[in-house]
Tab-separated table of C-alpha atoms in Angstrom:
chain	number	residue	atom	x	y	z
A	1	UNK	CA	65.877	-105.031	88.108
A	2	UNK	CA	66.894	-102.482	90.779
A	3	UNK	CA	65.941	-99.645	88.429
A	4	UNK	CA	62.547	-101.209	87.781
A	5	UNK	CA	61.916	-101.714	91.500
A	6	UNK	CA	62.827	-98.092	92.266
A	7	UNK	CA	60.701	-96.838	89.361
A	8	UNK	CA	57.651	-98.807	90.526
A	9	UNK	CA	58.137	-97.575	94.108
A	10	UNK	CA	58.395	-93.965	92.888
A	11	UNK	CA	55.247	-94.336	90.777
A	12	UNK	CA	53.326	-95.829	93.712
A	13	UNK	CA	54.443	-93.006	96.008
A	14	UNK	CA	53.440	-90.388	93.415
A	15	UNK	CA	49.984	-91.951	93.007
A	16	UNK	CA	49.565	-92.078	96.777
A	17	UNK	CA	50.561	-88.416	97.076
A	18	UNK	CA	48.096	-87.418	94.346
A	19	UNK	CA	45.244	-89.285	96.043
A	20	UNK	CA	46.201	-88.001	99.499
A	21	UNK	CA	46.257	-84.401	98.245
A	22	UNK	CA	42.720	-84.610	96.828
A	23	UNK	CA	40.663	-81.803	98.409
A	24	UNK	CA	37.583	-84.014	98.775
A	25	UNK	CA	39.559	-86.633	100.696
A	26	UNK	CA	41.276	-84.037	102.885
A	27	UNK	CA	37.930	-82.411	103.693
A	28	UNK	CA	36.294	-85.758	104.525
A	29	UNK	CA	39.170	-86.719	106.822
A	30	UNK	CA	39.262	-83.345	108.599
A	31	UNK	CA	35.512	-83.267	109.180
A	32	UNK	CA	35.350	-86.995	109.972
A	33	UNK	CA	32.710	-87.438	107.298
A	34	UNK	CA	32.671	-91.227	107.422
A	35	UNK	CA	29.916	-91.616	104.865
A	36	UNK	CA	31.908	-89.636	102.299
A	37	UNK	CA	35.100	-91.529	103.195
A	38	UNK	CA	33.268	-94.809	102.604
A	39	UNK	CA	32.067	-93.517	99.221
A	40	UNK	CA	35.602	-92.434	98.275
A	41	UNK	CA	37.090	-95.765	99.364
A	42	UNK	CA	34.464	-97.653	97.376
A	43	UNK	CA	35.118	-95.499	94.305
A	44	UNK	CA	38.877	-96.080	94.558
A	45	UNK	CA	38.347	-99.829	94.766
A	46	UNK	CA	35.804	-99.930	91.947
A	47	UNK	CA	36.963	-97.304	89.468
A	48	UNK	CA	40.753	-97.525	89.444
A	49	UNK	CA	43.182	-100.012	88.033
A	50	UNK	CA	45.201	-100.177	91.233
A	51	UNK	CA	46.127	-103.702	92.267
A	52	UNK	CA	45.625	-102.674	95.900
A	53	UNK	CA	44.020	-99.788	97.722
A	54	UNK	CA	45.398	-99.442	101.234
A	55	UNK	CA	43.147	-97.798	103.788
A	56	UNK	CA	45.038	-96.878	106.929
A	57	UNK	CA	42.244	-96.265	109.413
A	58	UNK	CA	42.540	-94.429	112.690
A	59	UNK	CA	43.426	-96.490	115.712
A	60	UNK	CA	40.347	-97.846	117.421
A	61	UNK	CA	37.060	-99.379	116.503
A	62	UNK	CA	35.335	-96.243	115.195
A	63	UNK	CA	36.187	-96.902	111.524
A	64	UNK	CA	34.622	-100.368	111.671
A	65	UNK	CA	31.541	-99.267	113.602
A	66	UNK	CA	30.892	-96.437	111.152
A	67	UNK	CA	31.291	-98.890	108.260
A	68	UNK	CA	33.902	-96.824	106.455
A	69	UNK	CA	35.149	-100.099	105.008
A	70	UNK	CA	32.317	-102.520	104.346
A	71	UNK	CA	34.197	-104.818	102.009
A	72	UNK	CA	37.929	-105.441	101.755
A	73	UNK	CA	39.998	-108.275	100.393
A	74	UNK	CA	42.542	-108.385	103.203
A	75	UNK	CA	41.837	-107.083	106.688
A	76	UNK	CA	45.224	-106.450	108.271
A	77	UNK	CA	45.162	-105.250	111.854
A	78	UNK	CA	48.240	-103.693	113.450
A	79	UNK	CA	49.057	-103.374	117.142
A	80	UNK	CA	51.985	-102.952	119.412
A	81	UNK	CA	52.638	-105.756	121.911
A	82	UNK	CA	50.884	-104.083	124.852
A	83	UNK	CA	47.944	-105.839	126.492
A	84	UNK	CA	45.796	-102.751	125.863
A	85	UNK	CA	46.698	-102.634	122.158
A	86	UNK	CA	46.047	-106.347	121.695
A	87	UNK	CA	42.721	-106.094	123.539
A	88	UNK	CA	41.600	-103.280	121.212
A	89	UNK	CA	42.662	-105.273	118.130
A	90	UNK	CA	40.733	-108.346	119.328
A	91	UNK	CA	37.620	-106.186	119.825
A	92	UNK	CA	38.021	-104.616	116.381
A	93	UNK	CA	38.361	-108.100	114.894
A	94	UNK	CA	35.195	-109.326	116.650
A	95	UNK	CA	33.196	-106.368	115.340
A	96	UNK	CA	34.744	-106.631	111.859
A	97	UNK	CA	33.655	-110.278	111.671
A	98	UNK	CA	30.060	-109.016	111.912
A	99	UNK	CA	30.262	-105.792	109.879
A	100	UNK	CA	33.008	-106.171	107.259
A	101	UNK	CA	33.194	-108.635	104.393
A	102	UNK	CA	36.753	-109.854	103.822
A	103	UNK	CA	38.538	-112.837	102.337
A	104	UNK	CA	41.461	-113.074	104.747
A	105	UNK	CA	42.676	-111.399	107.876
A	106	UNK	CA	45.631	-111.248	110.180
A	107	UNK	CA	47.579	-109.265	112.719
A	108	UNK	CA	50.920	-107.501	112.534
A	109	UNK	CA	52.455	-106.852	115.931
A	110	UNK	CA	55.058	-104.109	115.725
A	111	UNK	CA	57.397	-102.142	117.949
A	112	UNK	CA	58.176	-105.194	120.048
A	113	UNK	CA	60.884	-104.030	122.478
A	114	UNK	CA	62.239	-107.543	123.133
A	115	UNK	CA	61.576	-110.464	120.777
A	116	UNK	CA	62.429	-112.937	123.540
A	117	UNK	CA	59.001	-112.042	125.007
A	118	UNK	CA	57.105	-113.126	121.873
A	119	UNK	CA	55.692	-116.225	123.609
A	120	UNK	CA	53.970	-113.966	126.147
A	121	UNK	CA	52.031	-112.100	123.467
A	122	UNK	CA	48.382	-113.158	123.418
A	123	UNK	CA	46.815	-112.540	120.018
A	124	UNK	CA	43.760	-114.666	120.784
A	125	UNK	CA	42.381	-116.351	117.667
A	126	UNK	CA	43.943	-113.794	115.327
A	127	UNK	CA	46.495	-115.183	112.888
A	128	UNK	CA	49.787	-113.400	113.491
A	129	UNK	CA	51.258	-112.403	110.138
A	130	UNK	CA	54.464	-110.904	111.514
A	131	UNK	CA	56.121	-109.808	114.719
A	132	UNK	CA	58.270	-106.768	114.075
A	133	UNK	CA	60.824	-105.577	116.617
A	134	UNK	CA	61.234	-101.929	117.493
A	135	UNK	CA	63.123	-100.559	114.492
A	136	UNK	CA	65.567	-97.766	115.247
A	137	UNK	CA	66.318	-97.354	111.530
A	138	UNK	CA	62.656	-96.532	110.934
A	139	UNK	CA	62.581	-94.045	113.801
A	140	UNK	CA	65.677	-92.230	112.477
A	141	UNK	CA	64.259	-92.311	108.950
A	142	UNK	CA	60.970	-90.859	110.191
A	143	UNK	CA	62.777	-88.068	112.066
A	144	UNK	CA	64.514	-87.102	108.805
A	145	UNK	CA	61.185	-87.003	106.959
A	146	UNK	CA	62.118	-89.919	104.719
A	147	UNK	CA	59.664	-92.548	103.525
A	148	UNK	CA	59.712	-96.212	104.378
A	149	UNK	CA	60.859	-96.841	100.797
A	150	UNK	CA	64.194	-95.258	101.648
A	151	UNK	CA	65.011	-97.967	104.194
A	152	UNK	CA	67.311	-100.829	103.242
A	153	UNK	CA	65.584	-104.164	102.655
A	154	UNK	CA	67.470	-105.458	105.702
A	155	UNK	CA	65.535	-103.118	108.020
A	156	UNK	CA	63.378	-105.070	110.502
A	157	UNK	CA	60.220	-103.156	109.540
A	158	UNK	CA	60.793	-103.880	105.842
A	159	UNK	CA	61.393	-107.582	106.498
A	160	UNK	CA	58.384	-107.801	108.825
A	161	UNK	CA	56.056	-106.108	106.339
A	162	UNK	CA	57.303	-108.395	103.583
A	163	UNK	CA	56.714	-111.458	105.782
A	164	UNK	CA	53.170	-110.292	106.549
A	165	UNK	CA	52.440	-109.841	102.834
A	166	UNK	CA	53.707	-113.367	102.148
A	167	UNK	CA	51.668	-114.792	105.043
A	168	UNK	CA	48.408	-113.235	103.866
A	169	UNK	CA	49.063	-114.187	100.242
A	170	UNK	CA	49.592	-110.789	98.646
A	171	UNK	CA	53.203	-111.654	97.803
A	172	UNK	CA	54.195	-115.077	96.528
A	173	UNK	CA	57.525	-116.799	96.776
A	174	UNK	CA	59.057	-117.644	93.429
A	175	UNK	CA	57.375	-120.713	91.977
A	176	UNK	CA	54.272	-120.479	94.199
A	177	UNK	CA	50.862	-120.337	92.572
A	178	UNK	CA	47.734	-118.560	93.633
A	179	UNK	CA	45.497	-120.767	95.789
């Protein structure tokens, strides 16, 4: 089982690297050609056999306003716990409700310096999928140039991401059925 998990992770990383190294994608990102990025994203969703296509948009509302992603299955917003970050995420969510078709949505709040302050975090009407504390293991891993897949499954960021995927319904606990 561990071998299979590692093999699947390696395959996913290799596919991601191949897609990310595509000259057309690199050019569209560098020139901020949002129309071409939207076409590429649509093609990836439509013409591949990937179970999921993850689009990690730039921070801010620009991606939504320019309709880079017009239709997604899961809209997952990510913010730190700052008032400014949460305000931006709420605005993005309001605009996305008008411009993006999606089946489910939620918010991941990461880099929380002190989890005892979680009650003070105002996410508005956004469903919080996970609250992830500041993860020093991730920071050290990042400094070494390692991927998130090289973290132990006990790392806070790994556990938080897994919780978010369960909350939004991408992962299922053993014995659970699709809704």
